Amino acid sequence: MRLTRLTATHLQAVEALERAVFSNPWSAKALELLCTERAFGFVVMQEDKAAAYGGMLTVLDEGQITNIATHPHHRRRGYAAMVLQALLGEARERGIAFVTLEVRASNAPAIALYQKFGFEAVGTRKRFYTNPTEDALVMQCTLTHL
Ligand SMILES: CC(C)(COP(=O)(O)OP(=O)(O)OC[C@H]1O[C@@H](n2cnc3c(N)ncnc32)[C@H](O)[C@@H]1OP(=O)(O)O)[C@@H](O)C(=O)NCCC(=O)NCCS
């Protein structure tokens, strides 16, 4: 198991992970966005497969988490926590002041993960998700710079 920065070499593996986890998965082509200048990602690789990954887009001093996912076979081993810690560490290094994200309102595991890292609910977006339709909870974390 190794945590590494997401690069173009990981896109097929992460696409397979997206398909295993989400009803509207990101394609390898869409994931290329995370390898551009104003975005980044981290992936936990197990041999040639992606066990977990997460991405962040940045605009000025704001970061937005695109997705975090752990393959169902690898859950509750701390992989998502490792990915989120790496994302927030990189965000700090890039001078990001606060990070936002949307999460399905019923997604208790993800909400618990984000709360553990200091995210708080700041609003909702009605019917934000499809397949199935559901509200999004908007969460935000202010980064402290030492
Ligand atoms: C949410 C998700 C990413 C967590 O991945 P994971 O690798 O299993 O999480 P970790 O083992 O790193 O857990 C870190 C913390 O998250 C929380 N957590 C994770 N899974 C949980 C669960 N099933 N129930 C409650 N809390 C949970 C806990 O606070 C946990 O800390 P703890 O183990 O000390 O209690 C994973 O369940 C997943 O991929 N879900 C589907 C995709 C998804 O919903 N992504 C978020 C989209 S915004």
PDB file of C-alpha atoms and ligand atoms in Angstrom:
ATOM      1  CA  MET A   1       0.000   0.000   0.000  1.00  0.00           C
ATOM      2  CA  ARG A   2       1.408   3.393  -0.902  1.00  0.00           C
ATOM      3  CA  LEU A   3      -0.001   6.932  -0.812  1.00  0.00           C
ATOM      4  CA  THR A   4       1.153   8.976  -3.763  1.00  0.00           C
ATOM      5  CA  ARG A   5       0.295  12.125  -5.690  1.00  0.00           C
ATOM      6  CA  LEU A   6      -2.208  11.485  -8.479  1.00  0.00           C
ATOM      7  CA  THR A   7      -0.609  11.615 -11.922  1.00  0.00           C
ATOM      8  CA  ALA A   8      -1.692  10.677 -15.436  1.00  0.00           C
ATOM      9  CA  THR A   9      -0.325   7.165 -14.847  1.00  0.00           C
ATOM     10  CA  HIS A  10      -3.064   6.510 -12.245  1.00  0.00           C
ATOM     11  CA  LEU A  11      -6.089   7.620 -14.272  1.00  0.00           C
ATOM     12  CA  GLN A  12      -7.208   4.188 -15.513  1.00  0.00           C
ATOM     13  CA  ALA A  13      -6.915   2.694 -12.002  1.00  0.00           C
ATOM     14  CA  VAL A  14      -8.859   5.595 -10.476  1.00  0.00           C
ATOM     15  CA  GLU A  15     -11.527   5.345 -13.185  1.00  0.00           C
ATOM     16  CA  ALA A  16     -12.029   1.696 -12.167  1.00  0.00           C
ATOM     17  CA  LEU A  17     -12.302   2.780  -8.515  1.00  0.00           C
ATOM     18  CA  GLU A  18     -14.842   5.497  -9.435  1.00  0.00           C
ATOM     19  CA  ARG A  19     -16.930   2.873 -11.277  1.00  0.00           C
ATOM     20  CA  ALA A  20     -16.823   0.519  -8.282  1.00  0.00           C
ATOM     21  CA  VAL A  21     -18.028   3.259  -5.905  1.00  0.00           C
ATOM     22  CA  PHE A  22     -20.276   5.866  -7.597  1.00  0.00           C
ATOM     23  CA  SER A  23     -23.497   5.749  -9.617  1.00  0.00           C
ATOM     24  CA  ASN A  24     -22.230   8.705 -11.727  1.00  0.00           C
ATOM     25  CA  PRO A  25     -18.510   7.911 -11.939  1.00  0.00           C
ATOM     26  CA  TRP A  26     -15.859  10.287 -13.299  1.00  0.00           C
ATOM     27  CA  SER A  27     -14.166   9.001 -16.461  1.00  0.00           C
ATOM     28  CA  ALA A  28     -10.372   8.875 -16.907  1.00  0.00           C
ATOM     29  CA  LYS A  29     -10.768  11.871 -19.232  1.00  0.00           C
ATOM     30  CA  ALA A  30     -12.622  13.878 -16.561  1.00  0.00           C
ATOM     31  CA  LEU A  31     -10.065  12.847 -13.933  1.00  0.00           C
ATOM     32  CA  GLU A  32      -7.315  14.467 -16.048  1.00  0.00           C
ATOM     33  CA  LEU A  33      -8.571  17.736 -14.563  1.00  0.00           C
ATOM     34  CA  LEU A  34      -6.950  16.726 -11.267  1.00  0.00           C
ATOM     35  CA  CYS A  35      -3.538  16.603 -12.958  1.00  0.00           C
ATOM     36  CA  THR A  36      -3.664  20.256 -14.093  1.00  0.00           C
ATOM     37  CA  GLU A  37      -2.047  23.269 -12.440  1.00  0.00           C
ATOM     38  CA  ARG A  38      -4.997  24.410 -10.316  1.00  0.00           C
ATOM     39  CA  ALA A  39      -5.926  20.994  -9.006  1.00  0.00           C
ATOM     40  CA  PHE A  40      -4.343  17.966  -7.395  1.00  0.00           C
ATOM     41  CA  GLY A  41      -5.127  14.576  -6.000  1.00  0.00           C
ATOM     42  CA  PHE A  42      -3.718  11.719  -3.967  1.00  0.00           C
ATOM     43  CA  VAL A  43      -4.194   7.999  -4.461  1.00  0.00           C
ATOM     44  CA  VAL A  44      -3.584   4.919  -2.324  1.00  0.00           C
ATOM     45  CA  MET A  45      -2.237   2.264  -4.683  1.00  0.00           C
ATOM     46  CA  GLN A  46      -2.251  -1.449  -3.915  1.00  0.00           C
ATOM     47  CA  GLU A  47      -0.088  -3.046  -6.582  1.00  0.00           C
ATOM     48  CA  ASP A  48      -1.640  -1.738  -9.821  1.00  0.00           C
ATOM     49  CA  LYS A  49      -5.093  -1.004  -8.357  1.00  0.00           C
ATOM     50  CA  ALA A  50      -6.378   2.167  -6.684  1.00  0.00           C
ATOM     51  CA  ALA A  51      -7.706   1.388  -3.187  1.00  0.00           C
ATOM     52  CA  ALA A  52      -8.629   4.999  -2.378  1.00  0.00           C
ATOM     53  CA  TYR A  53      -8.257   8.466  -3.840  1.00  0.00           C
ATOM     54  CA  GLY A  54      -9.350  12.063  -3.496  1.00  0.00           C
ATOM     55  CA  GLY A  55      -9.082  15.286  -5.462  1.00  0.00           C
ATOM     56  CA  MET A  56      -9.221  19.034  -4.941  1.00  0.00           C
ATOM     57  CA  LEU A  57      -9.788  21.975  -7.304  1.00  0.00           C
ATOM     58  CA  THR A  58      -8.519  25.421  -6.328  1.00  0.00           C
ATOM     59  CA  VAL A  59      -9.614  28.950  -7.212  1.00  0.00           C
ATOM     60  CA  LEU A  60      -7.578  31.750  -5.605  1.00  0.00           C
ATOM     61  CA  ASP A  61      -7.545  30.889  -1.869  1.00  0.00           C
ATOM     62  CA  GLU A  62     -10.485  28.454  -2.012  1.00  0.00           C
ATOM     63  CA  GLY A  63     -10.257  24.697  -2.370  1.00  0.00           C
ATOM     64  CA  GLN A  64     -13.060  22.366  -3.359  1.00  0.00           C
ATOM     65  CA  ILE A  65     -12.909  18.643  -2.746  1.00  0.00           C
ATOM     66  CA  THR A  66     -14.200  16.888  -5.855  1.00  0.00           C
ATOM     67  CA  ASN A  67     -14.504  13.360  -4.477  1.00  0.00           C
ATOM     68  CA  ILE A  68     -13.024  10.994  -1.962  1.00  0.00           C
ATOM     69  CA  ALA A  69     -13.560   7.274  -2.362  1.00  0.00           C
ATOM     70  CA  THR A  70     -12.276   4.033  -0.917  1.00  0.00           C
ATOM     71  CA  HIS A  71     -12.923   0.728  -2.683  1.00  0.00           C
ATOM     72  CA  PRO A  72     -15.503  -1.330  -0.714  1.00  0.00           C
ATOM     73  CA  HIS A  73     -12.885  -4.073  -0.127  1.00  0.00           C
ATOM     74  CA  HIS A  74     -10.547  -1.623   1.621  1.00  0.00           C
ATOM     75  CA  ARG A  75     -12.828   0.418   3.889  1.00  0.00           C
ATOM     76  CA  ARG A  76     -12.233   1.269   7.574  1.00  0.00           C
ATOM     77  CA  ARG A  77      -8.455   0.970   7.263  1.00  0.00           C
ATOM     78  CA  GLY A  78      -7.768   4.689   7.445  1.00  0.00           C
ATOM     79  CA  TYR A  79      -7.162   5.130   3.698  1.00  0.00           C
ATOM     80  CA  ALA A  80      -9.670   7.959   3.181  1.00  0.00           C
ATOM     81  CA  ALA A  81      -8.279   9.705   6.262  1.00  0.00           C
ATOM     82  CA  MET A  82      -4.760   9.459   4.778  1.00  0.00           C
ATOM     83  CA  VAL A  83      -5.973  10.882   1.471  1.00  0.00           C
ATOM     84  CA  LEU A  84      -7.878  13.736   3.143  1.00  0.00           C
ATOM     85  CA  GLN A  85      -4.900  14.595   5.362  1.00  0.00           C
ATOM     86  CA  ALA A  86      -2.661  14.742   2.272  1.00  0.00           C
ATOM     87  CA  LEU A  87      -5.187  16.932   0.404  1.00  0.00           C
ATOM     88  CA  LEU A  88      -5.458  19.392   3.307  1.00  0.00           C
ATOM     89  CA  GLY A  89      -1.660  19.438   3.742  1.00  0.00           C
ATOM     90  CA  GLU A  90      -1.132  20.288   0.075  1.00  0.00           C
ATOM     91  CA  ALA A  91      -3.913  22.912   0.283  1.00  0.00           C
ATOM     92  CA  ARG A  92      -2.098  24.590   3.189  1.00  0.00           C
ATOM     93  CA  GLU A  93       1.153  24.591   1.221  1.00  0.00           C
ATOM     94  CA  ARG A  94      -0.659  26.275  -1.674  1.00  0.00           C
ATOM     95  CA  GLY A  95      -2.016  29.008   0.633  1.00  0.00           C
ATOM     96  CA  ILE A  96      -5.620  27.834   0.530  1.00  0.00           C
ATOM     97  CA  ALA A  97      -7.671  29.550   3.278  1.00  0.00           C
ATOM     98  CA  PHE A  98     -10.770  27.374   3.265  1.00  0.00           C
ATOM     99  CA  VAL A  99     -12.006  24.171   1.687  1.00  0.00           C
ATOM    100  CA  THR A 100     -15.599  23.341   0.750  1.00  0.00           C
ATOM    101  CA  LEU A 101     -17.333  20.208  -0.475  1.00  0.00           C
ATOM    102  CA  GLU A 102     -20.752  18.761  -1.179  1.00  0.00           C
ATOM    103  CA  VAL A 103     -21.854  15.430   0.222  1.00  0.00           C
ATOM    104  CA  ARG A 104     -25.119  13.500   0.006  1.00  0.00           C
ATOM    105  CA  ALA A 105     -27.191  14.412   3.065  1.00  0.00           C
ATOM    106  CA  SER A 106     -27.643  10.709   3.944  1.00  0.00           C
ATOM    107  CA  ASN A 107     -23.940   9.814   3.606  1.00  0.00           C
ATOM    108  CA  ALA A 108     -23.156   9.320   7.298  1.00  0.00           C
ATOM    109  CA  PRO A 109     -19.703   7.691   6.809  1.00  0.00           C
ATOM    110  CA  ALA A 110     -18.427  10.560   4.634  1.00  0.00           C
ATOM    111  CA  ILE A 111     -19.955  13.232   6.893  1.00  0.00           C
ATOM    112  CA  ALA A 112     -18.255  11.601   9.909  1.00  0.00           C
ATOM    113  CA  LEU A 113     -14.952  11.529   8.015  1.00  0.00           C
ATOM    114  CA  TYR A 114     -15.177  15.225   7.151  1.00  0.00           C
ATOM    115  CA  GLN A 115     -16.248  16.238  10.668  1.00  0.00           C
ATOM    116  CA  LYS A 116     -13.227  14.399  12.033  1.00  0.00           C
ATOM    117  CA  PHE A 117     -11.044  16.761   9.991  1.00  0.00           C
ATOM    118  CA  GLY A 118     -12.844  19.910  11.142  1.00  0.00           C
ATOM    119  CA  PHE A 119     -15.449  20.373   8.408  1.00  0.00           C
ATOM    120  CA  GLU A 120     -18.768  21.893   9.477  1.00  0.00           C
ATOM    121  CA  ALA A 121     -22.108  21.979   7.661  1.00  0.00           C
ATOM    122  CA  VAL A 122     -22.714  25.480   6.282  1.00  0.00           C
ATOM    123  CA  GLY A 123     -25.761  24.896   4.073  1.00  0.00           C
ATOM    124  CA  THR A 124     -27.682  22.604   1.770  1.00  0.00           C
ATOM    125  CA  ARG A 125     -28.267  22.451  -1.981  1.00  0.00           C
ATOM    126  CA  LYS A 126     -31.716  21.081  -2.736  1.00  0.00           C
ATOM    127  CA  ARG A 127     -31.897  18.096  -5.108  1.00  0.00           C
ATOM    128  CA  PHE A 128     -28.213  18.557  -6.020  1.00  0.00           C
ATOM    129  CA  TYR A 129     -27.675  14.861  -6.727  1.00  0.00           C
ATOM    130  CA  THR A 130     -29.346  12.556  -9.226  1.00  0.00           C
ATOM    131  CA  ASN A 131     -29.454   8.772  -9.441  1.00  0.00           C
ATOM    132  CA  PRO A 132     -30.958   8.849  -6.806  1.00  0.00           C
ATOM    133  CA  THR A 133     -32.145  12.431  -6.314  1.00  0.00           C
ATOM    134  CA  GLU A 134     -30.974  13.837  -2.996  1.00  0.00           C
ATOM    135  CA  ASP A 135     -30.018  17.106  -1.283  1.00  0.00           C
ATOM    136  CA  ALA A 136     -26.362  17.965  -0.786  1.00  0.00           C
ATOM    137  CA  LEU A 137     -24.948  19.111   2.491  1.00  0.00           C
ATOM    138  CA  VAL A 138     -22.335  21.838   1.923  1.00  0.00           C
ATOM    139  CA  MET A 139     -19.429  21.529   4.348  1.00  0.00           C
ATOM    140  CA  GLN A 140     -16.509  23.869   4.933  1.00  0.00           C
ATOM    141  CA  CYS A 141     -13.200  23.779   6.776  1.00  0.00           C
ATOM    142  CA  THR A 142     -11.045  26.829   7.520  1.00  0.00           C
ATOM    143  CA  LEU A 143      -7.353  26.015   7.280  1.00  0.00           C
ATOM    144  CA  THR A 144      -5.021  27.312   9.932  1.00  0.00           C
ATOM    145  CA  HIS A 145      -1.602  28.469   8.797  1.00  0.00           C
ATOM    146  CA  LEU A 146       1.084  28.191  11.455  1.00  0.00           C
TER     147      LEU A 146
HETATM  148  C1  LIG B   1     -16.578   7.715   3.082  1.00  0.00           C
HETATM  149  C2  LIG B   1     -15.429   6.806   2.678  1.00  0.00           C
HETATM  150  C3  LIG B   1     -14.554   7.569   1.664  1.00  0.00           C
HETATM  151  C4  LIG B   1     -14.588   6.456   3.928  1.00  0.00           C
HETATM  152  O1  LIG B   1     -13.466   5.701   3.497  1.00  0.00           O
HETATM  153  P1  LIG B   1     -12.618   4.761   4.499  1.00  0.00           P
HETATM  154  O2  LIG B   1     -11.287   4.566   3.857  1.00  0.00           O
HETATM  155  O3  LIG B   1     -13.399   3.565   4.837  1.00  0.00           O
HETATM  156  O4  LIG B   1     -12.491   5.715   5.778  1.00  0.00           O
HETATM  157  P2  LIG B   1     -11.376   5.636   6.928  1.00  0.00           P
HETATM  158  O5  LIG B   1     -11.114   4.220   7.286  1.00  0.00           O
HETATM  159  O6  LIG B   1     -10.213   6.475   6.522  1.00  0.00           O
HETATM  160  O7  LIG B   1     -12.173   6.327   8.114  1.00  0.00           O
HETATM  161  C5  LIG B   1     -11.835   7.634   8.602  1.00  0.00           C
HETATM  162  C6  LIG B   1     -12.985   8.139   9.454  1.00  0.00           C
HETATM  163  O8  LIG B   1     -14.159   8.281   8.636  1.00  0.00           O
HETATM  164  C7  LIG B   1     -15.322   7.966   9.406  1.00  0.00           C
HETATM  165  N1  LIG B   1     -15.969   6.784   8.829  1.00  0.00           N
HETATM  166  C8  LIG B   1     -15.523   6.051   7.782  1.00  0.00           C
HETATM  167  N2  LIG B   1     -16.412   5.073   7.498  1.00  0.00           N
HETATM  168  C9  LIG B   1     -17.421   5.179   8.397  1.00  0.00           C
HETATM  169  C10 LIG B   1     -18.626   4.465   8.604  1.00  0.00           C
HETATM  170  N3  LIG B   1     -18.970   3.408   7.834  1.00  0.00           N
HETATM  171  N4  LIG B   1     -19.457   4.871   9.599  1.00  0.00           N
HETATM  172  C11 LIG B   1     -19.138   5.927  10.368  1.00  0.00           C
HETATM  173  N5  LIG B   1     -17.986   6.652  10.233  1.00  0.00           N
HETATM  174  C12 LIG B   1     -17.147   6.277   9.244  1.00  0.00           C
HETATM  175  C13 LIG B   1     -14.831   7.687  10.817  1.00  0.00           C
HETATM  176  O9  LIG B   1     -14.793   8.926  11.501  1.00  0.00           O
HETATM  177  C14 LIG B   1     -13.432   7.187  10.547  1.00  0.00           C
HETATM  178  O10 LIG B   1     -12.580   7.340  11.641  1.00  0.00           O
HETATM  179  P3  LIG B   1     -12.454   6.096  12.692  1.00  0.00           P
HETATM  180  O11 LIG B   1     -12.107   4.882  11.874  1.00  0.00           O
HETATM  181  O12 LIG B   1     -11.378   6.559  13.602  1.00  0.00           O
HETATM  182  O13 LIG B   1     -13.812   5.975  13.316  1.00  0.00           O
HETATM  183  C15 LIG B   1     -15.923   5.462   2.058  1.00  0.00           C
HETATM  184  O14 LIG B   1     -16.911   4.923   2.909  1.00  0.00           O
HETATM  185  C16 LIG B   1     -16.464   5.595   0.649  1.00  0.00           C
HETATM  186  O15 LIG B   1     -15.728   5.495  -0.334  1.00  0.00           O
HETATM  187  N6  LIG B   1     -17.778   5.802   0.532  1.00  0.00           N
HETATM  188  C17 LIG B   1     -18.402   5.907  -0.784  1.00  0.00           C
HETATM  189  C18 LIG B   1     -17.933   7.146  -1.514  1.00  0.00           C
HETATM  190  C19 LIG B   1     -18.302   8.406  -0.789  1.00  0.00           C
HETATM  191  O16 LIG B   1     -19.368   8.498  -0.208  1.00  0.00           O
HETATM  192  N7  LIG B   1     -17.401   9.402  -0.859  1.00  0.00           N
HETATM  193  C20 LIG B   1     -17.641  10.719  -0.315  1.00  0.00           C
HETATM  194  C21 LIG B   1     -18.254  11.524  -1.385  1.00  0.00           C
HETATM  195  S1  LIG B   1     -18.368  13.238  -0.909  1.00  0.00           S
END
